[in-house]
Amino acid sequence: MKTYLYDGTFTGFMTLIYWTFKDKVRPTKIFKQADFHGDLFSETVKIETDGELADKVIKSAKAKLSTRVFRKAYYSFLSEFPGIELAIFDYLYLGFADRVNLKKNWTDSSVLKVKKVARKVSRERHRFKGLLRFRELDQGILYGPYKPDYNISGLLAPHFAARLASEQWIIHDLGRKMAVIYNGKSWLEISDDLLPRLELSEQEADYQEIWQEFFRSIAIDERYNPELQANFIPYKYREFLLEFENQDRRL
């Protein structure tokens, strides 16, 4: 019985995949080092993150299994679901070792779990492409706070880098205390401890008032249907939506 530990990053996890595949060992358990509290009945193996080895796994997975299969493994990792690492290990192992067509495999429990979880992450990524709201900070920087269920900031960054290519912006995951910063050329994920003091611009209050007034003006009272509205914009996403500020978010 072997318990494998890694640093919690995807690069670290891919390094773990490299060594376990190379040694032909299936981990009994996989933990992030920060979440591990000891195990008397299992040998512990600590993996040192290695970018080159991780790249080998990623390139091999894309080449031999397809980019789509790799993307499902990556998205499911970003879910941060407890135990998802073992499911991803089995998912990739099945693909590499048995060369099973994973696309059509709906019977293996690990394959099924990875596909379902990846779909949840993809849906949330798609939702926040439309639901993320930016405020203007002083110095003209755009600031988008939110609290996603999954660790999707890195998935949103390419979308907003293309959509707001000439702007400088910050996407702030308040739940994970992480942020993506974009300087008009490239983006980078950082801990929010590194963010400077954030102050809204003097014009921001006016922008928000105009947006809220527009939102009210297009509403049709006779068609007001809060249940239908909740289907399109669930309550949990409304905390940072400007159009719902100063309103009962459950109405």
PDB file of N, CA and C in Angstrom, residues 38-142:
ATOM      1  N   GLY A  38      -0.861  12.012   7.897  1.00  0.00           N
ATOM      2  CA  GLY A  38      -0.202  10.792   8.335  1.00  0.00           C
ATOM      3  C   GLY A  38      -1.056   9.552   8.128  1.00  0.00           C
ATOM      4  N   ASP A  39      -0.360   8.412   7.890  1.00  0.00           N
ATOM      5  CA  ASP A  39      -1.046   7.134   7.694  1.00  0.00           C
ATOM      6  C   ASP A  39      -0.121   6.026   8.199  1.00  0.00           C
ATOM      7  N   LEU A  40      -0.530   5.338   9.285  1.00  0.00           N
ATOM      8  CA  LEU A  40       0.315   4.314   9.906  1.00  0.00           C
ATOM      9  C   LEU A  40       0.376   3.037   9.081  1.00  0.00           C
ATOM     10  N   PHE A  41      -0.560   2.841   8.196  1.00  0.00           N
ATOM     11  CA  PHE A  41      -0.690   1.557   7.506  1.00  0.00           C
ATOM     12  C   PHE A  41      -0.284   1.616   6.037  1.00  0.00           C
ATOM     13  N   SER A  42       0.389   2.668   5.658  1.00  0.00           N
ATOM     14  CA  SER A  42       0.728   2.821   4.248  1.00  0.00           C
ATOM     15  C   SER A  42       2.103   3.474   4.113  1.00  0.00           C
ATOM     16  N   GLU A  43       2.871   3.036   3.103  1.00  0.00           N
ATOM     17  CA  GLU A  43       4.140   3.681   2.797  1.00  0.00           C
ATOM     18  C   GLU A  43       3.855   5.005   2.105  1.00  0.00           C
ATOM     19  N   THR A  44       4.554   6.023   2.533  1.00  0.00           N
ATOM     20  CA  THR A  44       4.325   7.353   1.961  1.00  0.00           C
ATOM     21  C   THR A  44       5.424   7.698   0.958  1.00  0.00           C
ATOM     22  N   VAL A  45       5.020   8.140  -0.216  1.00  0.00           N
ATOM     23  CA  VAL A  45       5.966   8.541  -1.260  1.00  0.00           C
ATOM     24  C   VAL A  45       5.708  10.007  -1.596  1.00  0.00           C
ATOM     25  N   LYS A  46       6.703  10.832  -1.395  1.00  0.00           N
ATOM     26  CA  LYS A  46       6.575  12.266  -1.681  1.00  0.00           C
ATOM     27  C   LYS A  46       7.161  12.556  -3.056  1.00  0.00           C
ATOM     28  N   ILE A  47       6.374  13.152  -3.910  1.00  0.00           N
ATOM     29  CA  ILE A  47       6.793  13.466  -5.281  1.00  0.00           C
ATOM     30  C   ILE A  47       7.316  14.896  -5.367  1.00  0.00           C
ATOM     31  N   GLU A  48       8.495  15.046  -5.927  1.00  0.00           N
ATOM     32  CA  GLU A  48       9.051  16.378  -6.168  1.00  0.00           C
ATOM     33  C   GLU A  48       8.602  16.854  -7.554  1.00  0.00           C
ATOM     34  N   THR A  49       8.003  18.000  -7.601  1.00  0.00           N
ATOM     35  CA  THR A  49       7.486  18.529  -8.871  1.00  0.00           C
ATOM     36  C   THR A  49       8.608  18.790  -9.873  1.00  0.00           C
ATOM     37  N   ASP A  50       8.394  18.320 -11.096  1.00  0.00           N
ATOM     38  CA  ASP A  50       9.396  18.489 -12.164  1.00  0.00           C
ATOM     39  C   ASP A  50       8.659  18.883 -13.444  1.00  0.00           C
ATOM     40  N   GLY A  51       8.865  20.110 -13.879  1.00  0.00           N
ATOM     41  CA  GLY A  51       8.147  20.626 -15.039  1.00  0.00           C
ATOM     42  C   GLY A  51       8.402  19.843 -16.319  1.00  0.00           C
ATOM     43  N   GLU A  52       9.632  19.399 -16.527  1.00  0.00           N
ATOM     44  CA  GLU A  52       9.962  18.663 -17.757  1.00  0.00           C
ATOM     45  C   GLU A  52       9.253  17.313 -17.796  1.00  0.00           C
ATOM     46  N   LEU A  53       9.221  16.627 -16.658  1.00  0.00           N
ATOM     47  CA  LEU A  53       8.535  15.330 -16.616  1.00  0.00           C
ATOM     48  C   LEU A  53       7.028  15.511 -16.790  1.00  0.00           C
ATOM     49  N   ALA A  54       6.502  16.573 -16.184  1.00  0.00           N
ATOM     50  CA  ALA A  54       5.072  16.853 -16.327  1.00  0.00           C
ATOM     51  C   ALA A  54       4.724  17.136 -17.792  1.00  0.00           C
ATOM     52  N   ASP A  55       5.582  17.894 -18.462  1.00  0.00           N
ATOM     53  CA  ASP A  55       5.347  18.192 -19.882  1.00  0.00           C
ATOM     54  C   ASP A  55       5.352  16.924 -20.729  1.00  0.00           C
ATOM     55  N   LYS A  56       6.219  15.977 -20.372  1.00  0.00           N
ATOM     56  CA  LYS A  56       6.259  14.716 -21.118  1.00  0.00           C
ATOM     57  C   LYS A  56       4.918  13.995 -21.029  1.00  0.00           C
ATOM     58  N   VAL A  57       4.340  13.971 -19.828  1.00  0.00           N
ATOM     59  CA  VAL A  57       3.052  13.304 -19.640  1.00  0.00           C
ATOM     60  C   VAL A  57       1.963  14.014 -20.439  1.00  0.00           C
ATOM     61  N   ILE A  58       1.958  15.344 -20.358  1.00  0.00           N
ATOM     62  CA  ILE A  58       0.923  16.127 -21.039  1.00  0.00           C
ATOM     63  C   ILE A  58       0.997  15.928 -22.558  1.00  0.00           C
ATOM     64  N   LYS A  59       2.218  16.036 -23.104  1.00  0.00           N
ATOM     65  CA  LYS A  59       2.388  15.857 -24.552  1.00  0.00           C
ATOM     66  C   LYS A  59       2.022  14.445 -24.982  1.00  0.00           C
ATOM     67  N   SER A  60       2.405  13.459 -24.182  1.00  0.00           N
ATOM     68  CA  SER A  60       2.094  12.070 -24.513  1.00  0.00           C
ATOM     69  C   SER A  60       0.586  11.821 -24.468  1.00  0.00           C
ATOM     70  N   ALA A  61      -0.087  12.382 -23.458  1.00  0.00           N
ATOM     71  CA  ALA A  61      -1.539  12.193 -23.332  1.00  0.00           C
ATOM     72  C   ALA A  61      -2.268  12.808 -24.527  1.00  0.00           C
ATOM     73  N   LYS A  62      -1.839  14.013 -24.923  1.00  0.00           N
ATOM     74  CA  LYS A  62      -2.482  14.670 -26.056  1.00  0.00           C
ATOM     75  C   LYS A  62      -2.237  13.899 -27.355  1.00  0.00           C
ATOM     76  N   ALA A  63      -1.005  13.371 -27.500  1.00  0.00           N
ATOM     77  CA  ALA A  63      -0.659  12.685 -28.750  1.00  0.00           C
ATOM     78  C   ALA A  63      -1.304  11.308 -28.847  1.00  0.00           C
ATOM     79  N   LYS A  64      -1.277  10.547 -27.744  1.00  0.00           N
ATOM     80  CA  LYS A  64      -1.740   9.158 -27.801  1.00  0.00           C
ATOM     81  C   LYS A  64      -3.223   8.988 -27.464  1.00  0.00           C
ATOM     82  N   LEU A  65      -3.753   9.907 -26.657  1.00  0.00           N
ATOM     83  CA  LEU A  65      -5.152   9.764 -26.228  1.00  0.00           C
ATOM     84  C   LEU A  65      -6.064  10.804 -26.848  1.00  0.00           C
ATOM     85  N   SER A  66      -5.525  11.928 -27.233  1.00  0.00           N
ATOM     86  CA  SER A  66      -6.221  13.073 -27.845  1.00  0.00           C
ATOM     87  C   SER A  66      -6.277  14.242 -26.875  1.00  0.00           C
ATOM     88  N   THR A  67      -6.325  15.426 -27.455  1.00  0.00           N
ATOM     89  CA  THR A  67      -6.413  16.656 -26.660  1.00  0.00           C
ATOM     90  C   THR A  67      -7.701  16.674 -25.847  1.00  0.00           C
ATOM     91  N   ARG A  68      -8.771  16.141 -26.423  1.00  0.00           N
ATOM     92  CA  ARG A  68     -10.060  16.148 -25.727  1.00  0.00           C
ATOM     93  C   ARG A  68     -10.011  15.292 -24.460  1.00  0.00           C
ATOM     94  N   VAL A  69      -9.378  14.123 -24.558  1.00  0.00           N
ATOM     95  CA  VAL A  69      -9.249  13.252 -23.380  1.00  0.00           C
ATOM     96  C   VAL A  69      -8.408  13.945 -22.311  1.00  0.00           C
ATOM     97  N   PHE A  70      -7.296  14.551 -22.736  1.00  0.00           N
ATOM     98  CA  PHE A  70      -6.464  15.254 -21.761  1.00  0.00           C
ATOM     99  C   PHE A  70      -7.235  16.399 -21.110  1.00  0.00           C
ATOM    100  N   ARG A  71      -8.010  17.134 -21.908  1.00  0.00           N
ATOM    101  CA  ARG A  71      -8.764  18.258 -21.359  1.00  0.00           C
ATOM    102  C   ARG A  71      -9.738  17.791 -20.288  1.00  0.00           C
ATOM    103  N   LYS A  72     -10.365  16.656 -20.455  1.00  0.00           N
ATOM    104  CA  LYS A  72     -11.275  16.132 -19.426  1.00  0.00           C
ATOM    105  C   LYS A  72     -10.518  15.825 -18.134  1.00  0.00           C
ATOM    106  N   ALA A  73      -9.315  15.265 -18.272  1.00  0.00           N
ATOM    107  CA  ALA A  73      -8.511  14.991 -17.080  1.00  0.00           C
ATOM    108  C   ALA A  73      -8.147  16.303 -16.381  1.00  0.00           C
ATOM    109  N   TYR A  74      -7.764  17.316 -17.177  1.00  0.00           N
ATOM    110  CA  TYR A  74      -7.366  18.606 -16.601  1.00  0.00           C
ATOM    111  C   TYR A  74      -8.552  19.306 -15.933  1.00  0.00           C
ATOM    112  N   TYR A  75      -9.676  19.343 -16.616  1.00  0.00           N
ATOM    113  CA  TYR A  75     -10.859  19.992 -16.048  1.00  0.00           C
ATOM    114  C   TYR A  75     -11.290  19.302 -14.754  1.00  0.00           C
ATOM    115  N   SER A  76     -11.284  17.976 -14.737  1.00  0.00           N
ATOM    116  CA  SER A  76     -11.703  17.272 -13.531  1.00  0.00           C
ATOM    117  C   SER A  76     -10.732  17.550 -12.385  1.00  0.00           C
ATOM    118  N   PHE A  77      -9.445  17.716 -12.690  1.00  0.00           N
ATOM    119  CA  PHE A  77      -8.473  18.088 -11.649  1.00  0.00           C
ATOM    120  C   PHE A  77      -8.851  19.439 -11.040  1.00  0.00           C
ATOM    121  N   LEU A  78      -9.284  20.371 -11.877  1.00  0.00           N
ATOM    122  CA  LEU A  78      -9.631  21.719 -11.403  1.00  0.00           C
ATOM    123  C   LEU A  78     -10.886  21.734 -10.535  1.00  0.00           C
ATOM    124  N   SER A  79     -11.624  20.626 -10.530  1.00  0.00           N
ATOM    125  CA  SER A  79     -12.812  20.559  -9.670  1.00  0.00           C
ATOM    126  C   SER A  79     -12.424  20.556  -8.203  1.00  0.00           C
ATOM    127  N   GLU A  80     -11.205  20.043  -7.904  1.00  0.00           N
ATOM    128  CA  GLU A  80     -10.711  19.929  -6.523  1.00  0.00           C
ATOM    129  C   GLU A  80     -11.577  18.998  -5.682  1.00  0.00           C
ATOM    130  N   PHE A  81     -12.334  18.104  -6.332  1.00  0.00           N
ATOM    131  CA  PHE A  81     -13.137  17.137  -5.593  1.00  0.00           C
ATOM    132  C   PHE A  81     -12.209  16.196  -4.824  1.00  0.00           C
ATOM    133  N   PRO A  82     -12.534  15.861  -3.578  1.00  0.00           N
ATOM    134  CA  PRO A  82     -11.716  14.906  -2.824  1.00  0.00           C
ATOM    135  C   PRO A  82     -11.638  13.565  -3.564  1.00  0.00           C
ATOM    136  N   GLY A  83     -10.424  13.046  -3.716  1.00  0.00           N
ATOM    137  CA  GLY A  83     -10.235  11.746  -4.357  1.00  0.00           C
ATOM    138  C   GLY A  83     -10.242  11.765  -5.861  1.00  0.00           C
ATOM    139  N   ILE A  84     -10.368  12.941  -6.480  1.00  0.00           N
ATOM    140  CA  ILE A  84     -10.453  12.989  -7.947  1.00  0.00           C
ATOM    141  C   ILE A  84      -9.135  12.545  -8.586  1.00  0.00           C
ATOM    142  N   GLU A  85      -8.027  12.704  -7.855  1.00  0.00           N
ATOM    143  CA  GLU A  85      -6.723  12.336  -8.437  1.00  0.00           C
ATOM    144  C   GLU A  85      -6.668  10.848  -8.794  1.00  0.00           C
ATOM    145  N   LEU A  86      -7.205   9.993  -7.923  1.00  0.00           N
ATOM    146  CA  LEU A  86      -7.168   8.554  -8.218  1.00  0.00           C
ATOM    147  C   LEU A  86      -8.029   8.219  -9.442  1.00  0.00           C
ATOM    148  N   ALA A  87      -9.154   8.895  -9.561  1.00  0.00           N
ATOM    149  CA  ALA A  87     -10.015   8.672 -10.724  1.00  0.00           C
ATOM    150  C   ALA A  87      -9.295   9.096 -12.008  1.00  0.00           C
ATOM    151  N   ILE A  88      -8.577  10.231 -11.953  1.00  0.00           N
ATOM    152  CA  ILE A  88      -7.822  10.685 -13.126  1.00  0.00           C
ATOM    153  C   ILE A  88      -6.694   9.705 -13.439  1.00  0.00           C
ATOM    154  N   PHE A  89      -6.025   9.229 -12.384  1.00  0.00           N
ATOM    155  CA  PHE A  89      -4.962   8.230 -12.598  1.00  0.00           C
ATOM    156  C   PHE A  89      -5.526   7.025 -13.356  1.00  0.00           C
ATOM    157  N   ASP A  90      -6.635   6.476 -12.879  1.00  0.00           N
ATOM    158  CA  ASP A  90      -7.224   5.293 -13.528  1.00  0.00           C
ATOM    159  C   ASP A  90      -7.684   5.609 -14.949  1.00  0.00           C
ATOM    160  N   TYR A  91      -8.225   6.812 -15.116  1.00  0.00           N
ATOM    161  CA  TYR A  91      -8.706   7.254 -16.436  1.00  0.00           C
ATOM    162  C   TYR A  91      -7.558   7.276 -17.449  1.00  0.00           C
ATOM    163  N   LEU A  92      -6.434   7.882 -17.063  1.00  0.00           N
ATOM    164  CA  LEU A  92      -5.288   7.954 -17.964  1.00  0.00           C
ATOM    165  C   LEU A  92      -4.628   6.586 -18.131  1.00  0.00           C
ATOM    166  N   TYR A  93      -4.552   5.831 -17.031  1.00  0.00           N
ATOM    167  CA  TYR A  93      -3.930   4.499 -17.111  1.00  0.00           C
ATOM    168  C   TYR A  93      -4.697   3.606 -18.075  1.00  0.00           C
ATOM    169  N   LEU A  94      -6.003   3.671 -17.982  1.00  0.00           N
ATOM    170  CA  LEU A  94      -6.839   2.865 -18.878  1.00  0.00           C
ATOM    171  C   LEU A  94      -6.581   3.232 -20.326  1.00  0.00           C
ATOM    172  N   GLY A  95      -6.433   4.531 -20.561  1.00  0.00           N
ATOM    173  CA  GLY A  95      -6.176   4.980 -21.919  1.00  0.00           C
ATOM    174  C   GLY A  95      -4.811   4.557 -22.432  1.00  0.00           C
ATOM    175  N   PHE A  96      -3.767   4.724 -21.599  1.00  0.00           N
ATOM    176  CA  PHE A  96      -2.409   4.391 -22.023  1.00  0.00           C
ATOM    177  C   PHE A  96      -2.187   2.877 -22.105  1.00  0.00           C
ATOM    178  N   ALA A  97      -2.604   2.162 -21.067  1.00  0.00           N
ATOM    179  CA  ALA A  97      -2.267   0.741 -20.960  1.00  0.00           C
ATOM    180  C   ALA A  97      -3.138  -0.148 -21.835  1.00  0.00           C
ATOM    181  N   ASP A  98      -4.419   0.095 -21.826  1.00  0.00           N
ATOM    182  CA  ASP A  98      -5.339  -0.792 -22.545  1.00  0.00           C
ATOM    183  C   ASP A  98      -5.803  -0.212 -23.867  1.00  0.00           C
ATOM    184  N   ARG A  99      -5.428   1.042 -24.096  1.00  0.00           N
ATOM    185  CA  ARG A  99      -5.812   1.712 -25.339  1.00  0.00           C
ATOM    186  C   ARG A  99      -7.318   1.609 -25.610  1.00  0.00           C
ATOM    187  N   VAL A 100      -8.063   1.731 -24.545  1.00  0.00           N
ATOM    188  CA  VAL A 100      -9.518   1.704 -24.659  1.00  0.00           C
ATOM    189  C   VAL A 100     -10.002   3.023 -25.255  1.00  0.00           C
ATOM    190  N   ASN A 101     -11.000   2.950 -26.054  1.00  0.00           N
ATOM    191  CA  ASN A 101     -11.577   4.179 -26.576  1.00  0.00           C
ATOM    192  C   ASN A 101     -12.376   4.848 -25.466  1.00  0.00           C
ATOM    193  N   LEU A 102     -11.730   5.784 -24.775  1.00  0.00           N
ATOM    194  CA  LEU A 102     -12.366   6.414 -23.619  1.00  0.00           C
ATOM    195  C   LEU A 102     -13.617   7.203 -24.001  1.00  0.00           C
ATOM    196  N   LYS A 103     -13.640   7.684 -25.206  1.00  0.00           N
ATOM    197  CA  LYS A 103     -14.782   8.501 -25.622  1.00  0.00           C
ATOM    198  C   LYS A 103     -16.096   7.731 -25.518  1.00  0.00           C
ATOM    199  N   LYS A 104     -16.038   6.418 -25.780  1.00  0.00           N
ATOM    200  CA  LYS A 104     -17.257   5.634 -25.786  1.00  0.00           C
ATOM    201  C   LYS A 104     -17.420   4.776 -24.533  1.00  0.00           C
ATOM    202  N   ASN A 105     -16.473   4.890 -23.620  1.00  0.00           N
ATOM    203  CA  ASN A 105     -16.513   4.059 -22.421  1.00  0.00           C
ATOM    204  C   ASN A 105     -17.384   4.715 -21.360  1.00  0.00           C
ATOM    205  N   TRP A 106     -18.550   4.160 -21.102  1.00  0.00           N
ATOM    206  CA  TRP A 106     -19.460   4.709 -20.084  1.00  0.00           C
ATOM    207  C   TRP A 106     -19.719   3.684 -18.983  1.00  0.00           C
ATOM    208  N   THR A 107     -18.837   2.693 -18.868  1.00  0.00           N
ATOM    209  CA  THR A 107     -19.056   1.653 -17.855  1.00  0.00           C
ATOM    210  C   THR A 107     -18.030   1.701 -16.733  1.00  0.00           C
ATOM    211  N   ASP A 108     -16.796   2.085 -17.045  1.00  0.00           N
ATOM    212  CA  ASP A 108     -15.781   2.152 -16.003  1.00  0.00           C
ATOM    213  C   ASP A 108     -16.089   3.309 -15.049  1.00  0.00           C
ATOM    214  N   SER A 109     -16.045   3.043 -13.736  1.00  0.00           N
ATOM    215  CA  SER A 109     -16.447   4.056 -12.753  1.00  0.00           C
ATOM    216  C   SER A 109     -15.526   5.285 -12.786  1.00  0.00           C
ATOM    217  N   SER A 110     -14.237   5.072 -12.997  1.00  0.00           N
ATOM    218  CA  SER A 110     -13.318   6.217 -13.035  1.00  0.00           C
ATOM    219  C   SER A 110     -13.536   7.060 -14.286  1.00  0.00           C
ATOM    220  N   VAL A 111     -13.724   6.386 -15.404  1.00  0.00           N
ATOM    221  CA  VAL A 111     -13.996   7.106 -16.649  1.00  0.00           C
ATOM    222  C   VAL A 111     -15.273   7.923 -16.508  1.00  0.00           C
ATOM    223  N   LEU A 112     -16.275   7.286 -15.936  1.00  0.00           N
ATOM    224  CA  LEU A 112     -17.560   7.957 -15.752  1.00  0.00           C
ATOM    225  C   LEU A 112     -17.416   9.178 -14.840  1.00  0.00           C
ATOM    226  N   LYS A 113     -16.667   8.994 -13.750  1.00  0.00           N
ATOM    227  CA  LYS A 113     -16.497  10.093 -12.792  1.00  0.00           C
ATOM    228  C   LYS A 113     -15.754  11.269 -13.428  1.00  0.00           C
ATOM    229  N   VAL A 114     -14.674  10.986 -14.150  1.00  0.00           N
ATOM    230  CA  VAL A 114     -13.899  12.056 -14.778  1.00  0.00           C
ATOM    231  C   VAL A 114     -14.751  12.807 -15.800  1.00  0.00           C
ATOM    232  N   LYS A 115     -15.502  12.082 -16.587  1.00  0.00           N
ATOM    233  CA  LYS A 115     -16.340  12.737 -17.599  1.00  0.00           C
ATOM    234  C   LYS A 115     -17.400  13.629 -16.959  1.00  0.00           C
ATOM    235  N   LYS A 116     -18.054  13.109 -15.909  1.00  0.00           N
ATOM    236  CA  LYS A 116     -19.109  13.893 -15.247  1.00  0.00           C
ATOM    237  C   LYS A 116     -18.551  15.145 -14.587  1.00  0.00           C
ATOM    238  N   VAL A 117     -17.423  14.989 -13.878  1.00  0.00           N
ATOM    239  CA  VAL A 117     -16.842  16.128 -13.171  1.00  0.00           C
ATOM    240  C   VAL A 117     -16.315  17.163 -14.171  1.00  0.00           C
ATOM    241  N   ALA A 118     -15.662  16.693 -15.236  1.00  0.00           N
ATOM    242  CA  ALA A 118     -15.156  17.620 -16.249  1.00  0.00           C
ATOM    243  C   ALA A 118     -16.293  18.434 -16.859  1.00  0.00           C
ATOM    244  N   ARG A 119     -17.446  17.796 -17.029  1.00  0.00           N
ATOM    245  CA  ARG A 119     -18.588  18.499 -17.591  1.00  0.00           C
ATOM    246  C   ARG A 119     -19.082  19.594 -16.641  1.00  0.00           C
ATOM    247  N   LYS A 120     -19.070  19.324 -15.343  1.00  0.00           N
ATOM    248  CA  LYS A 120     -19.480  20.338 -14.364  1.00  0.00           C
ATOM    249  C   LYS A 120     -18.552  21.555 -14.428  1.00  0.00           C
ATOM    250  N   VAL A 121     -17.248  21.283 -14.497  1.00  0.00           N
ATOM    251  CA  VAL A 121     -16.279  22.383 -14.546  1.00  0.00           C
ATOM    252  C   VAL A 121     -16.453  23.186 -15.835  1.00  0.00           C
ATOM    253  N   SER A 122     -16.651  22.485 -16.940  1.00  0.00           N
ATOM    254  CA  SER A 122     -16.829  23.162 -18.220  1.00  0.00           C
ATOM    255  C   SER A 122     -18.070  24.049 -18.211  1.00  0.00           C
ATOM    256  N   ARG A 123     -19.144  23.563 -17.594  1.00  0.00           N
ATOM    257  CA  ARG A 123     -20.370  24.368 -17.521  1.00  0.00           C
ATOM    258  C   ARG A 123     -20.157  25.635 -16.711  1.00  0.00           C
ATOM    259  N   GLU A 124     -19.439  25.510 -15.592  1.00  0.00           N
ATOM    260  CA  GLU A 124     -19.223  26.705 -14.778  1.00  0.00           C
ATOM    261  C   GLU A 124     -18.329  27.710 -15.527  1.00  0.00           C
ATOM    262  N   ARG A 125     -17.319  27.196 -16.211  1.00  0.00           N
ATOM    263  CA  ARG A 125     -16.457  28.073 -17.026  1.00  0.00           C
ATOM    264  C   ARG A 125     -17.305  28.824 -18.042  1.00  0.00           C
ATOM    265  N   HIS A 126     -18.188  28.110 -18.712  1.00  0.00           N
ATOM    266  CA  HIS A 126     -19.031  28.745 -19.723  1.00  0.00           C
ATOM    267  C   HIS A 126     -19.940  29.799 -19.079  1.00  0.00           C
ATOM    268  N   ARG A 127     -20.495  29.493 -17.910  1.00  0.00           N
ATOM    269  CA  ARG A 127     -21.402  30.441 -17.251  1.00  0.00           C
ATOM    270  C   ARG A 127     -20.683  31.738 -16.904  1.00  0.00           C
ATOM    271  N   PHE A 128     -19.477  31.625 -16.361  1.00  0.00           N
ATOM    272  CA  PHE A 128     -18.790  32.831 -15.916  1.00  0.00           C
ATOM    273  C   PHE A 128     -18.224  33.647 -17.064  1.00  0.00           C
ATOM    274  N   LYS A 129     -18.173  33.081 -18.261  1.00  0.00           N
ATOM    275  CA  LYS A 129     -17.832  33.926 -19.408  1.00  0.00           C
ATOM    276  C   LYS A 129     -18.864  35.042 -19.555  1.00  0.00           C
ATOM    277  N   GLY A 130     -20.103  34.733 -19.177  1.00  0.00           N
ATOM    278  CA  GLY A 130     -21.163  35.737 -19.284  1.00  0.00           C
ATOM    279  C   GLY A 130     -21.504  36.408 -17.976  1.00  0.00           C
ATOM    280  N   LEU A 131     -21.183  35.776 -16.848  1.00  0.00           N
ATOM    281  CA  LEU A 131     -21.637  36.301 -15.558  1.00  0.00           C
ATOM    282  C   LEU A 131     -20.580  37.086 -14.796  1.00  0.00           C
ATOM    283  N   LEU A 132     -19.346  37.032 -15.227  1.00  0.00           N
ATOM    284  CA  LEU A 132     -18.318  37.800 -14.519  1.00  0.00           C
ATOM    285  C   LEU A 132     -18.497  39.279 -14.821  1.00  0.00           C
ATOM    286  N   ARG A 133     -18.568  40.085 -13.783  1.00  0.00           N
ATOM    287  CA  ARG A 133     -18.762  41.535 -13.940  1.00  0.00           C
ATOM    288  C   ARG A 133     -17.513  42.272 -13.463  1.00  0.00           C
ATOM    289  N   PHE A 134     -17.048  43.182 -14.299  1.00  0.00           N
ATOM    290  CA  PHE A 134     -15.868  43.966 -13.950  1.00  0.00           C
ATOM    291  C   PHE A 134     -16.270  45.334 -13.422  1.00  0.00           C
ATOM    292  N   ARG A 135     -15.526  45.800 -12.429  1.00  0.00           N
ATOM    293  CA  ARG A 135     -15.632  47.167 -11.939  1.00  0.00           C
ATOM    294  C   ARG A 135     -14.362  47.900 -12.377  1.00  0.00           C
ATOM    295  N   GLU A 136     -14.445  49.216 -12.447  1.00  0.00           N
ATOM    296  CA  GLU A 136     -13.247  49.982 -12.798  1.00  0.00           C
ATOM    297  C   GLU A 136     -12.561  50.465 -11.536  1.00  0.00           C
ATOM    298  N   LEU A 137     -11.287  50.144 -11.418  1.00  0.00           N
ATOM    299  CA  LEU A 137     -10.484  50.642 -10.309  1.00  0.00           C
ATOM    300  C   LEU A 137      -9.822  51.949 -10.707  1.00  0.00           C
ATOM    301  N   ASP A 138      -9.285  52.634  -9.709  1.00  0.00           N
ATOM    302  CA  ASP A 138      -8.481  53.792 -10.071  1.00  0.00           C
ATOM    303  C   ASP A 138      -7.317  53.300 -10.929  1.00  0.00           C
ATOM    304  N   GLN A 139      -6.749  54.136 -11.710  1.00  0.00           N
ATOM    305  CA  GLN A 139      -5.731  53.810 -12.724  1.00  0.00           C
ATOM    306  C   GLN A 139      -6.325  53.037 -13.896  1.00  0.00           C
ATOM    307  N   GLY A 140      -7.678  52.921 -13.925  1.00  0.00           N
ATOM    308  CA  GLY A 140      -8.337  52.336 -15.094  1.00  0.00           C
ATOM    309  C   GLY A 140      -8.297  50.832 -15.189  1.00  0.00           C
ATOM    310  N   ILE A 141      -7.820  50.144 -14.159  1.00  0.00           N
ATOM    311  CA  ILE A 141      -7.756  48.679 -14.183  1.00  0.00           C
ATOM    312  C   ILE A 141      -9.155  48.106 -13.920  1.00  0.00           C
ATOM    313  N   LEU A 142      -9.535  47.069 -14.684  1.00  0.00           N
ATOM    314  CA  LEU A 142     -10.824  46.412 -14.493  1.00  0.00           C
ATOM    315  C   LEU A 142     -10.678  45.293 -13.461  1.00  0.00           C
TER     316      LEU A 142
END
